[in-house]
mmCIF file of C-alpha atoms in Angstrom:
data_model
loop_
_atom_site.group_PDB
_atom_site.id
_atom_site.type_symbol
_atom_site.label_atom_id
_atom_site.label_comp_id
_atom_site.label_asym_id
_atom_site.label_seq_id
_atom_site.Cartn_x
_atom_site.Cartn_y
_atom_site.Cartn_z
ATOM 1 C CA MET G 1 18.599 -16.486 9.705
ATOM 2 C CA TYR G 2 18.682 -17.070 13.454
ATOM 3 C CA GLU G 3 15.459 -18.173 15.087
ATOM 4 C CA PHE G 4 13.299 -15.607 16.864
ATOM 5 C CA GLU G 5 9.861 -15.378 18.336
ATOM 6 C CA TYR G 6 7.237 -13.857 16.040
ATOM 7 C CA HIS G 7 4.437 -11.542 17.185
ATOM 8 C CA ARG G 8 1.699 -9.911 15.181
ATOM 9 C CA PRO G 9 -0.270 -7.579 17.450
ATOM 10 C CA LYS G 10 -3.580 -6.116 16.278
ATOM 11 C CA LYS G 11 -3.382 -2.910 18.308
ATOM 12 C CA LEU G 12 -0.718 -0.233 18.485
ATOM 13 C CA ALA G 13 -0.812 -0.254 22.302
ATOM 14 C CA ASP G 14 -0.076 -3.999 22.274
ATOM 15 C CA ALA G 15 2.804 -3.493 19.849
ATOM 16 C CA VAL G 16 4.291 -0.842 22.141
ATOM 17 C CA LYS G 17 3.882 -3.141 25.150
ATOM 18 C CA LEU G 18 5.523 -6.031 23.296
ATOM 19 C CA ILE G 19 8.537 -4.107 22.058
ATOM 20 C CA LYS G 20 9.080 -2.683 25.548
ATOM 21 C CA SER G 21 8.958 -6.124 27.145
ATOM 22 C CA LYS G 22 11.436 -7.881 24.849
ATOM 23 C CA LYS G 23 15.162 -7.885 25.444
ATOM 24 C CA GLU G 24 16.199 -7.445 21.846
ATOM 25 C CA GLY G 25 13.007 -7.019 19.909
ATOM 26 C CA LYS G 26 12.762 -5.577 16.430
ATOM 27 C CA LEU G 27 9.799 -3.907 14.804
ATOM 28 C CA MET G 28 8.994 -5.085 11.298
ATOM 29 C CA SER G 29 6.720 -3.349 8.838
ATOM 30 C CA GLY G 30 7.102 -4.655 5.265
ATOM 31 C CA GLY G 31 10.356 -6.393 6.170
ATOM 32 C CA MET G 32 12.008 -5.403 2.892
ATOM 33 C CA THR G 33 15.197 -4.382 4.706
ATOM 34 C CA LEU G 34 14.881 -6.314 7.952
ATOM 35 C CA ILE G 35 14.372 -9.776 6.425
ATOM 36 C CA PRO G 36 17.411 -9.571 4.077
ATOM 37 C CA THR G 37 19.458 -8.180 6.989
ATOM 38 C CA MET G 38 18.417 -11.066 9.221
ATOM 39 C CA LYS G 39 19.087 -13.582 6.439
ATOM 40 C CA GLN G 40 22.645 -12.300 6.295
ATOM 41 C CA ARG G 41 22.799 -12.591 10.076
ATOM 42 C CA LEU G 42 23.574 -8.912 10.359
ATOM 43 C CA ALA G 43 20.611 -8.663 12.701
ATOM 44 C CA SER G 44 19.559 -11.316 15.190
ATOM 45 C CA PRO G 45 16.615 -10.068 17.235
ATOM 46 C CA THR G 46 15.140 -12.295 19.927
ATOM 47 C CA ASP G 47 11.658 -11.185 18.903
ATOM 48 C CA VAL G 48 10.139 -9.757 15.748
ATOM 49 C CA ILE G 49 7.039 -7.623 16.213
ATOM 50 C CA ASP G 50 5.235 -7.487 12.885
ATOM 51 C CA LEU G 51 3.248 -4.268 12.537
ATOM 52 C CA SER G 52 1.316 -5.435 9.472
ATOM 53 C CA GLY G 53 -1.526 -6.687 11.662
ATOM 54 C CA LEU G 54 -2.335 -3.172 12.916
ATOM 55 C CA GLY G 55 -4.244 -2.312 9.748
ATOM 56 C CA ASN G 56 -2.579 1.106 9.903
ATOM 57 C CA PHE G 57 -2.547 2.045 6.236
ATOM 58 C CA GLY G 58 -4.138 4.575 3.926
ATOM 59 C CA VAL G 59 -3.601 7.980 2.365
ATOM 60 C CA SER G 60 -5.883 10.904 3.149
ATOM 61 C CA VAL G 61 -5.756 14.155 1.237
ATOM 62 C CA SER G 62 -7.605 17.316 2.318
ATOM 63 C CA LYS G 63 -7.539 20.725 0.643
ATOM 64 C CA THR G 64 -4.286 21.695 2.300
ATOM 65 C CA LYS G 65 -2.834 18.603 3.897
ATOM 66 C CA VAL G 66 -1.766 15.018 3.240
ATOM 67 C CA THR G 67 -1.608 12.291 5.860
ATOM 68 C CA ILE G 68 -0.134 8.892 5.108
ATOM 69 C CA LYS G 69 -0.346 6.129 7.660
ATOM 70 C CA ALA G 70 2.885 4.302 8.412
ATOM 71 C CA GLY G 71 1.828 0.889 7.097
ATOM 72 C CA THR G 72 0.930 2.204 3.640
ATOM 73 C CA THR G 73 2.882 0.328 0.976
ATOM 74 C CA HIS G 74 4.907 2.096 -1.697
ATOM 75 C CA ALA G 75 2.504 0.645 -4.280
ATOM 76 C CA GLU G 76 -0.457 2.229 -2.490
ATOM 77 C CA VAL G 77 1.285 5.608 -2.257
ATOM 78 C CA ALA G 78 2.283 5.408 -5.934
ATOM 79 C CA SER G 79 -1.233 4.591 -7.136
ATOM 80 C CA ASN G 80 -3.367 6.759 -4.823
ATOM 81 C CA SER G 81 -5.438 8.948 -7.139
ATOM 82 C CA ASP G 82 -5.950 11.817 -4.646
ATOM 83 C CA LEU G 83 -2.236 12.001 -3.912
ATOM 84 C CA LYS G 84 -1.397 11.867 -7.623
ATOM 85 C CA LYS G 85 -3.422 15.066 -8.023
ATOM 86 C CA ALA G 86 -2.280 16.820 -4.844
ATOM 87 C CA VAL G 87 1.437 15.925 -4.752
ATOM 88 C CA PRO G 88 2.261 13.992 -7.933
ATOM 89 C CA ALA G 89 5.971 14.130 -7.064
ATOM 90 C CA LEU G 90 5.499 11.967 -3.979
ATOM 91 C CA ALA G 91 3.391 9.383 -5.796
ATOM 92 C CA ALA G 92 6.045 9.259 -8.528
ATOM 93 C CA LEU G 93 8.794 8.885 -5.916
ATOM 94 C CA ALA G 94 7.030 5.887 -4.359
ATOM 95 C CA GLY G 95 6.746 4.313 -7.813
ATOM 96 C CA MET G 96 10.531 4.515 -8.202
ATOM 97 C CA ILE G 97 11.370 2.555 -5.052
ATOM 98 C CA GLY G 98 12.844 -0.904 -5.601
ATOM 99 C CA ASP G 99 10.728 -2.982 -7.981
ATOM 100 C CA PRO G 100 6.983 -3.789 -8.216
ATOM 101 C CA HIS G 101 7.217 -6.783 -5.863
ATOM 102 C CA VAL G 102 9.108 -4.822 -3.229
ATOM 103 C CA ARG G 103 6.632 -1.942 -3.580
ATOM 104 C CA HIS G 104 3.774 -4.330 -2.801
ATOM 105 C CA ARG G 105 5.286 -5.061 0.581
ATOM 106 C CA GLY G 106 7.582 -2.216 1.669
ATOM 107 C CA THR G 107 5.985 0.628 3.614
ATOM 108 C CA LEU G 108 6.511 4.329 4.138
ATOM 109 C CA GLY G 109 6.835 3.907 7.903
ATOM 110 C CA GLY G 110 9.413 1.153 7.553
ATOM 111 C CA SER G 111 11.496 3.132 5.109
ATOM 112 C CA VAL G 112 11.417 6.286 7.225
ATOM 113 C CA ALA G 113 12.288 4.435 10.443
ATOM 114 C CA ASN G 114 15.153 2.597 8.741
ATOM 115 C CA ALA G 115 16.619 5.872 7.406
ATOM 116 C CA ASP G 116 18.798 4.267 4.769
ATOM 117 C CA PRO G 117 21.151 6.991 3.479
ATOM 118 C CA ALA G 118 20.001 6.229 -0.089
ATOM 119 C CA ALA G 119 16.271 5.759 0.569
ATOM 120 C CA ASP G 120 13.885 8.047 -1.316
ATOM 121 C CA TYR G 121 11.295 9.063 1.288
ATOM 122 C CA PRO G 122 13.697 10.958 3.596
ATOM 123 C CA ALA G 123 14.404 13.548 0.854
ATOM 124 C CA ALA G 124 10.653 14.058 0.396
ATOM 125 C CA LEU G 125 9.927 14.331 4.113
ATOM 126 C CA LEU G 126 12.591 17.020 4.529
ATOM 127 C CA ALA G 127 11.485 18.997 1.477
ATOM 128 C CA LEU G 128 7.802 18.741 2.432
ATOM 129 C CA ASN G 129 8.516 19.837 6.021
ATOM 130 C CA ALA G 130 6.684 16.705 7.153
ATOM 131 C CA LYS G 131 5.718 15.789 10.674
ATOM 132 C CA VAL G 132 6.386 12.240 11.805
ATOM 133 C CA VAL G 133 3.734 11.211 14.325
ATOM 134 C CA THR G 134 4.654 8.350 16.647
ATOM 135 C CA ASP G 135 2.778 6.552 19.402
ATOM 136 C CA SER G 136 3.973 9.187 21.873
ATOM 137 C CA ARG G 137 4.864 12.459 20.099
ATOM 138 C CA THR G 138 5.268 14.433 16.884
ATOM 139 C CA ILE G 139 8.733 14.902 15.385
ATOM 140 C CA GLU G 140 9.542 17.387 12.637
ATOM 141 C CA ALA G 141 11.416 15.908 9.682
ATOM 142 C CA ASP G 142 14.225 18.424 10.293
ATOM 143 C CA LYS G 143 14.826 16.849 13.683
ATOM 144 C CA PHE G 144 14.065 13.276 12.645
ATOM 145 C CA PHE G 145 16.972 12.216 10.416
ATOM 146 C CA LYS G 146 20.095 12.178 12.564
ATOM 147 C CA GLY G 147 22.672 10.230 10.596
ATOM 148 C CA LEU G 148 23.502 6.921 8.956
ATOM 149 C CA PHE G 149 20.496 4.666 9.726
ATOM 150 C CA GLU G 150 19.921 6.919 12.718
ATOM 151 C CA THR G 151 16.710 8.749 13.571
ATOM 152 C CA ALA G 152 15.259 10.626 16.523
ATOM 153 C CA LEU G 153 13.063 7.599 17.295
ATOM 154 C CA ARG G 154 13.558 6.090 20.724
ATOM 155 C CA ALA G 155 14.232 2.365 20.929
ATOM 156 C CA ASN G 156 10.602 1.434 21.516
ATOM 157 C CA GLU G 157 8.873 4.179 19.575
ATOM 158 C CA ILE G 158 6.516 3.322 16.701
ATOM 159 C CA ILE G 159 5.656 5.606 13.787
ATOM 160 C CA LYS G 160 1.902 6.041 13.302
ATOM 161 C CA GLN G 161 1.769 8.392 10.352
ATOM 162 C CA VAL G 162 3.407 11.171 8.404
ATOM 163 C CA SER G 163 1.667 14.417 7.474
ATOM 164 C CA PHE G 164 2.560 17.558 5.581
ATOM 165 C CA ASP G 165 1.062 20.618 3.873
ATOM 166 C CA ILE G 166 0.505 20.398 0.115
ATOM 167 C CA PRO G 167 3.107 22.489 -1.720
ATOM 168 C CA ALA G 168 2.252 24.745 -4.673
ATOM 169 C CA LYS G 169 4.458 22.524 -6.782
ATOM 170 C CA SER G 170 7.112 19.889 -6.296
ATOM 171 C CA ALA G 171 9.218 17.283 -8.079
ATOM 172 C CA TYR G 172 11.641 14.486 -7.299
ATOM 173 C CA SER G 173 14.566 13.722 -9.530
ATOM 174 C CA LYS G 174 16.705 10.672 -8.928
ATOM 175 C CA MET G 175 19.778 9.077 -10.420
ATOM 176 C CA PRO G 176 19.159 5.450 -9.499
ATOM 177 C CA ASN G 177 21.886 2.923 -9.011
ATOM 178 C CA PRO G 178 21.284 0.694 -12.046
ATOM 179 C CA ALA G 179 21.419 -2.495 -9.979
ATOM 180 C CA SER G 180 19.647 -1.668 -6.728
ATOM 181 C CA ARG G 181 17.487 1.301 -7.781
ATOM 182 C CA TYR G 182 18.523 3.027 -4.579
ATOM 183 C CA ALA G 183 19.351 6.685 -5.140
ATOM 184 C CA MET G 184 22.947 7.505 -6.010
ATOM 185 C CA VAL G 185 21.530 10.968 -5.493
ATOM 186 C CA GLY G 186 17.897 12.034 -5.314
ATOM 187 C CA VAL G 187 16.648 15.582 -4.912
ATOM 188 C CA PHE G 188 13.117 16.545 -3.870
ATOM 189 C CA VAL G 189 12.178 20.178 -4.464
ATOM 190 C CA ALA G 190 9.013 21.648 -2.921
ATOM 191 C CA ASP G 191 7.795 25.179 -3.613
ATOM 192 C CA PHE G 192 5.510 26.522 -0.878
ATOM 193 C CA GLY G 193 4.974 29.910 -2.550
ATOM 194 C CA ASN G 194 5.530 32.788 -0.136
ATOM 195 C CA LYS G 195 6.587 30.318 2.551
ATOM 196 C CA GLY G 196 9.661 29.542 0.488
ATOM 197 C CA VAL G 197 11.252 26.583 -1.251
ATOM 198 C CA ARG G 198 12.670 23.505 0.461
ATOM 199 C CA VAL G 199 15.189 21.096 -1.060
ATOM 200 C CA GLY G 200 15.715 17.599 0.361
ATOM 201 C CA VAL G 201 18.664 15.499 -0.808
ATOM 202 C CA THR G 202 19.190 11.762 -0.357
ATOM 203 C CA GLY G 203 21.973 9.367 -1.347
ATOM 204 C CA ALA G 204 24.668 12.005 -1.158
ATOM 205 C CA LYS G 205 25.619 11.989 2.531
ATOM 206 C CA GLY G 206 25.350 9.717 5.561
ATOM 207 C CA SER G 207 21.833 10.993 6.042
ATOM 208 C CA ALA G 208 19.298 12.884 3.961
ATOM 209 C CA TYR G 209 19.724 16.650 4.376
ATOM 210 C CA ARG G 210 18.494 20.027 3.133
ATOM 211 C CA GLU G 211 20.562 21.986 0.637
ATOM 212 C CA LYS G 212 19.942 25.400 2.169
ATOM 213 C CA ALA G 213 21.897 27.577 -0.286
ATOM 214 C CA MET G 214 19.690 26.155 -3.040
ATOM 215 C CA GLU G 215 16.564 26.850 -1.010
ATOM 216 C CA LYS G 216 17.573 30.508 -0.650
ATOM 217 C CA ALA G 217 18.280 30.895 -4.362
ATOM 218 C CA LEU G 218 15.100 29.096 -5.408
ATOM 219 C CA SER G 219 12.927 31.011 -2.938
ATOM 220 C CA ALA G 220 14.029 34.217 -4.698
ATOM 221 C CA ASP G 221 13.752 32.774 -8.195
ATOM 222 C CA PHE G 222 12.255 29.315 -8.800
ATOM 223 C CA SER G 223 14.177 28.419 -11.936
ATOM 224 C CA ALA G 224 16.965 26.024 -12.868
ATOM 225 C CA GLY G 225 19.048 29.067 -13.801
ATOM 226 C CA ALA G 226 18.910 30.342 -10.214
ATOM 227 C CA ILE G 227 20.982 27.375 -8.979
ATOM 228 C CA ALA G 228 23.089 26.800 -12.092
ATOM 229 C CA GLY G 229 26.165 28.523 -10.684
ATOM 230 C CA LEU G 230 25.857 27.096 -7.187
ATOM 231 C CA LYS G 231 28.885 25.082 -6.080
ATOM 232 C CA ILE G 232 28.062 21.973 -4.018
ATOM 233 C CA LYS G 233 30.882 20.927 -1.704
ATOM 234 C CA ALA G 234 32.003 17.294 -1.900
ATOM 235 C CA ASP G 235 33.643 17.353 1.565
ATOM 236 C CA ASP G 236 31.247 15.128 3.500
ATOM 237 C CA MET G 237 29.650 13.298 0.583
ATOM 238 C CA ASN G 238 29.566 9.510 0.316
ATOM 239 C CA ALA G 239 32.193 7.818 -1.819
ATOM 240 C CA ASP G 240 31.930 4.152 -2.794
ATOM 241 C CA ILE G 241 32.359 1.822 -5.776
ATOM 242 C CA HIS G 242 29.329 3.396 -7.446
ATOM 243 C CA ALA G 243 30.310 7.054 -7.297
ATOM 244 C CA SER G 244 32.997 9.347 -5.890
ATOM 245 C CA ALA G 245 32.162 12.212 -3.551
ATOM 246 C CA GLU G 246 32.835 14.719 -6.331
ATOM 247 C CA TYR G 247 30.498 12.907 -8.716
ATOM 248 C CA ARG G 248 27.753 12.847 -6.089
ATOM 249 C CA ALA G 249 28.224 16.562 -5.414
ATOM 250 C CA HIS G 250 27.868 17.176 -9.140
ATOM 251 C CA LEU G 251 24.738 15.005 -9.258
ATOM 252 C CA VAL G 252 23.093 17.051 -6.493
ATOM 253 C CA GLY G 253 23.245 20.079 -8.795
ATOM 254 C CA VAL G 254 22.047 18.176 -11.850
ATOM 255 C CA MET G 255 19.174 16.427 -10.061
ATOM 256 C CA ALA G 256 18.086 19.692 -8.407
ATOM 257 C CA LYS G 257 17.980 21.492 -11.746
ATOM 258 C CA ARG G 258 15.978 18.656 -13.288
ATOM 259 C CA ALA G 259 13.545 18.673 -10.362
ATOM 260 C CA VAL G 260 13.036 22.437 -10.602
ATOM 261 C CA GLY G 261 12.391 22.098 -14.327
ATOM 262 C CA ALA G 262 9.878 19.295 -13.790
ATOM 263 C CA ALA G 263 8.059 20.762 -10.766
ATOM 264 C CA LYS G 264 4.271 20.886 -11.003
ATOM 265 C CA MET N 1 6.323 -23.595 16.588
ATOM 266 C CA PRO N 2 3.472 -21.535 15.189
ATOM 267 C CA ALA N 3 0.799 -23.437 13.250
ATOM 268 C CA ILE N 4 -0.299 -21.620 10.127
ATOM 269 C CA SER N 5 -2.880 -22.153 7.437
ATOM 270 C CA MET N 6 -3.337 -20.540 4.063
ATOM 271 C CA THR N 7 -5.018 -21.109 0.753
ATOM 272 C CA VAL N 8 -2.525 -22.106 -1.917
ATOM 273 C CA ASN N 9 -3.816 -22.301 -5.489
ATOM 274 C CA GLY N 10 -7.327 -22.561 -4.117
ATOM 275 C CA GLU N 11 -6.548 -25.414 -1.727
ATOM 276 C CA LYS N 12 -6.555 -25.116 2.068
ATOM 277 C CA VAL N 13 -3.153 -26.048 3.483
ATOM 278 C CA CYS N 14 -1.676 -25.927 6.949
ATOM 279 C CA GLY N 15 1.604 -26.651 8.650
ATOM 280 C CA GLU N 16 3.945 -25.843 11.489
ATOM 281 C CA VAL N 17 6.721 -23.369 10.852
ATOM 282 C CA GLU N 18 9.433 -21.570 12.732
ATOM 283 C CA GLY N 19 9.254 -17.804 12.982
ATOM 284 C CA ARG N 20 12.150 -17.606 10.541
ATOM 285 C CA THR N 21 10.661 -19.934 7.915
ATOM 286 C CA LEU N 22 10.381 -18.010 4.671
ATOM 287 C CA LEU N 23 7.255 -18.220 2.557
ATOM 288 C CA VAL N 24 9.282 -19.790 -0.264
ATOM 289 C CA GLU N 25 10.621 -22.455 2.120
ATOM 290 C CA PHE N 26 7.098 -23.277 3.265
ATOM 291 C CA ILE N 27 5.905 -23.541 -0.351
ATOM 292 C CA ARG N 28 8.838 -25.673 -1.502
ATOM 293 C CA ASN N 29 9.711 -27.767 1.551
ATOM 294 C CA ASN N 30 6.430 -28.150 3.407
ATOM 295 C CA LEU N 31 4.058 -28.218 0.432
ATOM 296 C CA GLY N 32 6.463 -29.784 -2.074
ATOM 297 C CA LYS N 33 5.590 -27.200 -4.705
ATOM 298 C CA THR N 34 9.026 -26.680 -6.190
ATOM 299 C CA GLY N 35 7.921 -24.627 -9.179
ATOM 300 C CA THR N 36 8.688 -21.464 -7.206
ATOM 301 C CA HIS N 37 12.452 -21.033 -7.389
ATOM 302 C CA VAL N 38 15.075 -19.513 -5.150
ATOM 303 C CA GLY N 39 17.578 -17.704 -7.326
ATOM 304 C CA CYS N 40 19.560 -15.068 -5.501
ATOM 305 C CA ASP N 41 18.069 -15.326 -2.013
ATOM 306 C CA THR N 42 18.850 -11.614 -1.603
ATOM 307 C CA SER N 43 15.544 -10.140 -2.826
ATOM 308 C CA GLN N 44 16.853 -9.182 -6.227
ATOM 309 C CA CYS N 45 16.231 -11.820 -8.890
ATOM 310 C CA GLY N 46 12.480 -12.411 -8.686
ATOM 311 C CA ALA N 47 12.584 -16.181 -9.416
ATOM 312 C CA CYS N 48 10.527 -16.642 -6.223
ATOM 313 C CA VAL N 49 7.672 -14.294 -7.156
ATOM 314 C CA VAL N 50 4.244 -15.560 -6.082
ATOM 315 C CA HIS N 51 0.970 -13.729 -5.563
ATOM 316 C CA VAL N 52 -0.161 -13.142 -1.983
ATOM 317 C CA ASP N 53 -3.736 -11.876 -1.726
ATOM 318 C CA GLY N 54 -3.540 -11.025 -5.401
ATOM 319 C CA LYS N 55 -0.265 -9.098 -5.320
ATOM 320 C CA ALA N 56 3.127 -10.170 -6.641
ATOM 321 C CA ILE N 57 5.729 -10.397 -3.905
ATOM 322 C CA LYS N 58 9.137 -12.006 -3.465
ATOM 323 C CA SER N 59 8.479 -15.114 -1.402
ATOM 324 C CA CYS N 60 12.134 -15.270 -0.315
ATOM 325 C CA THR N 61 11.570 -11.995 1.506
ATOM 326 C CA ALA N 62 8.379 -12.790 3.379
ATOM 327 C CA LEU N 63 7.930 -14.836 6.522
ATOM 328 C CA ALA N 64 5.566 -17.781 6.132
ATOM 329 C CA VAL N 65 3.998 -17.000 9.505
ATOM 330 C CA ALA N 66 3.240 -13.449 8.346
ATOM 331 C CA CYS N 67 1.195 -14.956 5.493
ATOM 332 C CA ASP N 68 -1.004 -16.941 7.892
ATOM 333 C CA GLY N 69 -4.550 -16.795 6.543
ATOM 334 C CA ALA N 70 -3.474 -15.416 3.174
ATOM 335 C CA SER N 71 -4.389 -16.608 -0.274
ATOM 336 C CA VAL N 72 -1.288 -17.580 -2.251
ATOM 337 C CA ASP N 73 -0.995 -18.330 -5.960
ATOM 338 C CA THR N 74 2.052 -20.088 -7.381
ATOM 339 C CA ILE N 75 3.068 -21.171 -10.867
ATOM 340 C CA GLU N 76 1.527 -24.621 -10.246
ATOM 341 C CA GLY N 77 -1.933 -23.101 -9.969
ATOM 342 C CA LEU N 78 -1.994 -21.489 -13.400
ATOM 343 C CA ALA N 79 -2.700 -24.362 -15.793
ATOM 344 C CA GLN N 80 -6.294 -25.545 -15.707
ATOM 345 C CA ASN N 81 -7.403 -29.048 -16.740
ATOM 346 C CA GLY N 82 -4.114 -29.738 -18.483
ATOM 347 C CA LYS N 83 -4.287 -26.499 -20.459
ATOM 348 C CA LEU N 84 -1.535 -23.920 -19.991
ATOM 349 C CA HIS N 85 -2.440 -20.419 -18.801
ATOM 350 C CA PRO N 86 -2.288 -17.919 -21.724
ATOM 351 C CA MET N 87 0.836 -16.356 -20.181
ATOM 352 C CA GLN N 88 2.544 -19.778 -19.949
ATOM 353 C CA GLU N 89 1.504 -20.595 -23.498
ATOM 354 C CA ALA N 90 2.924 -17.269 -24.712
ATOM 355 C CA PHE N 91 6.305 -18.027 -23.085
ATOM 356 C CA ARG N 92 6.344 -21.390 -24.896
ATOM 357 C CA GLU N 93 5.323 -19.919 -28.212
ATOM 358 C CA HIS N 94 7.690 -16.938 -28.128
ATOM 359 C CA HIS N 95 10.617 -18.872 -26.694
ATOM 360 C CA GLY N 96 10.612 -16.677 -23.595
ATOM 361 C CA LEU N 97 13.024 -18.954 -21.764
ATOM 362 C CA GLN N 98 16.260 -20.790 -22.191
ATOM 363 C CA CYS N 99 17.341 -22.481 -18.953
ATOM 364 C CA GLY N 100 13.928 -21.788 -17.445
ATOM 365 C CA PHE N 101 15.100 -20.965 -13.948
ATOM 366 C CA CYS N 102 13.659 -17.447 -13.861
ATOM 367 C CA THR N 103 10.507 -18.438 -15.763
ATOM 368 C CA PRO N 104 8.101 -19.093 -12.868
ATOM 369 C CA GLY N 105 8.865 -15.644 -11.453
ATOM 370 C CA MET N 106 8.681 -14.033 -14.885
ATOM 371 C CA ILE N 107 5.273 -15.544 -15.573
ATOM 372 C CA MET N 108 3.882 -14.602 -12.149
ATOM 373 C CA ALA N 109 5.295 -11.077 -12.616
ATOM 374 C CA GLY N 110 3.815 -10.926 -16.117
ATOM 375 C CA ILE N 111 0.342 -11.790 -14.857
ATOM 376 C CA ASP N 112 0.702 -9.190 -12.098
ATOM 377 C CA ILE N 113 1.575 -6.541 -14.708
ATOM 378 C CA VAL N 114 -1.615 -7.374 -16.619
ATOM 379 C CA LYS N 115 -3.664 -7.112 -13.400
ATOM 380 C CA ARG N 116 -2.324 -3.635 -12.730
ATOM 381 C CA LYS N 117 -1.800 -2.234 -16.222
ATOM 382 C CA GLY N 118 -4.303 -4.032 -18.409
ATOM 383 C CA LYS N 119 -4.031 -6.332 -21.422
ATOM 384 C CA LYS N 120 -2.610 -3.828 -23.880
ATOM 385 C CA LEU N 121 0.988 -3.417 -22.765
ATOM 386 C CA LYS N 122 3.673 -1.300 -24.344
ATOM 387 C CA GLU N 123 7.120 -2.832 -24.639
ATOM 388 C CA GLU N 124 8.525 0.030 -22.582
ATOM 389 C CA THR N 125 6.038 -0.628 -19.756
ATOM 390 C CA ILE N 126 6.901 -4.325 -19.633
ATOM 391 C CA ARG N 127 10.636 -3.630 -19.515
ATOM 392 C CA GLU N 128 10.180 -1.155 -16.681
ATOM 393 C CA GLU N 129 7.867 -3.471 -14.773
ATOM 394 C CA LEU N 130 10.380 -6.338 -15.018
ATOM 395 C CA GLU N 131 12.787 -4.348 -12.845
ATOM 396 C CA GLY N 132 12.594 -6.997 -10.135
ATOM 397 C CA ASN N 133 13.054 -10.060 -12.331
ATOM 398 C CA ILE N 134 16.455 -11.082 -13.592
ATOM 399 C CA CYS N 135 17.129 -13.461 -16.484
ATOM 400 C CA ARG N 136 20.703 -14.432 -17.260
ATOM 401 C CA CYS N 137 20.048 -16.239 -20.569
ATOM 402 C CA THR N 138 17.620 -14.550 -22.885
ATOM 403 C CA GLY N 139 18.531 -10.886 -22.968
ATOM 404 C CA TYR N 140 14.846 -10.274 -22.184
ATOM 405 C CA HIS N 141 13.676 -9.706 -25.787
ATOM 406 C CA ASN N 142 11.578 -12.853 -25.997
ATOM 407 C CA ILE N 143 10.349 -12.512 -22.424
ATOM 408 C CA VAL N 144 9.005 -9.056 -23.285
ATOM 409 C CA LYS N 145 7.398 -10.397 -26.456
ATOM 410 C CA ALA N 146 5.873 -13.299 -24.543
ATOM 411 C CA ILE N 147 4.370 -11.054 -21.859
ATOM 412 C CA GLN N 148 2.967 -8.705 -24.499
ATOM 413 C CA ALA N 149 1.354 -11.613 -26.380
ATOM 414 C CA GLY N 150 0.225 -13.411 -23.210
ATOM 415 C CA ALA N 151 -1.348 -10.219 -21.863
ATOM 416 C CA ALA N 152 -3.405 -9.746 -25.009
ATOM 417 C CA LYS N 153 -4.799 -13.284 -24.665
ATOM 418 C CA MET N 154 -5.667 -13.078 -20.964
#
């Protein structure tokens, strides 16, 4: 790892000021991606601004809405008792990220900002129609994930929290890579009753996306049978040593059917 | 260089580190506590697991400076007055190690599982919870047995 200057501001405003003032600064939350990337010298920031000193963590659940602060660890999301009742699918998703030690450190904000094509949260944010609140504005999930490790965040923008309405039922189904536990394909299905069904997919393409033909079919009939005949195109799917594009396209269908069957 | 201080196994320690110094480097090189191992160095194997403020983390993937002020527990802090911790004793008794390289991380992970899931652990739970700890000798059977037995005695 190349040397850098370390900062741990206590206030969001100070973090914003710091990142704006540094030539090649990087924001760090849990560091579960950034530190390994820096160790491999794939990133060499002049300054690291550690957001863990902001104390910006916690899950709050009201009758209709969930808000999760950006610095909340995966372990905290997975074990939050209110969230387990309100949106058990999201708590379960957080419990499937990485391994217990990584979940103690990695955060929702960090994962969302990093936008790894195989990360779990992006599928959930899309399906839950979440709003990403930053230090300066609110971005809808639909407009947030732009591409491979690319988001709508500006260079110096910091995520404060994520919020979304509680769906009638939801589920996340994932085929994990056996070594990394990243999603080969993961599908998050959220049923908002008369507001329709949303389907977020991760791992399959360069960026998480919504499978809109499935949403239409499931909005009319929320059953695995409703999407059984749906053909998923492999055209722009990822292909690598773990899975071909065709296999991933097939998995999207299988994971979606499993999620619909498991939704509660 | 930033000066940091933390409590390691109940003792106050301090030192100067670079921003890039990893927690495991501080523990091994600055404090000379070499029980915490570096296996893969890519956040996968779990040989470097220590507890920071009571939670198991991979010390090869944490900056020492970010743990300034924290309370850290390593494998060296487990035995008390020459008597092995029940989890250590269970690894000895159930032959939960062969080369021993992964053992410090396995034991720290095992204790963390007990903290979160209680003393009565199902085999299935232990196997799932050991996701982040790799052993290349044992095939895990005896590690699982050891954690189950150690948990019951904690």
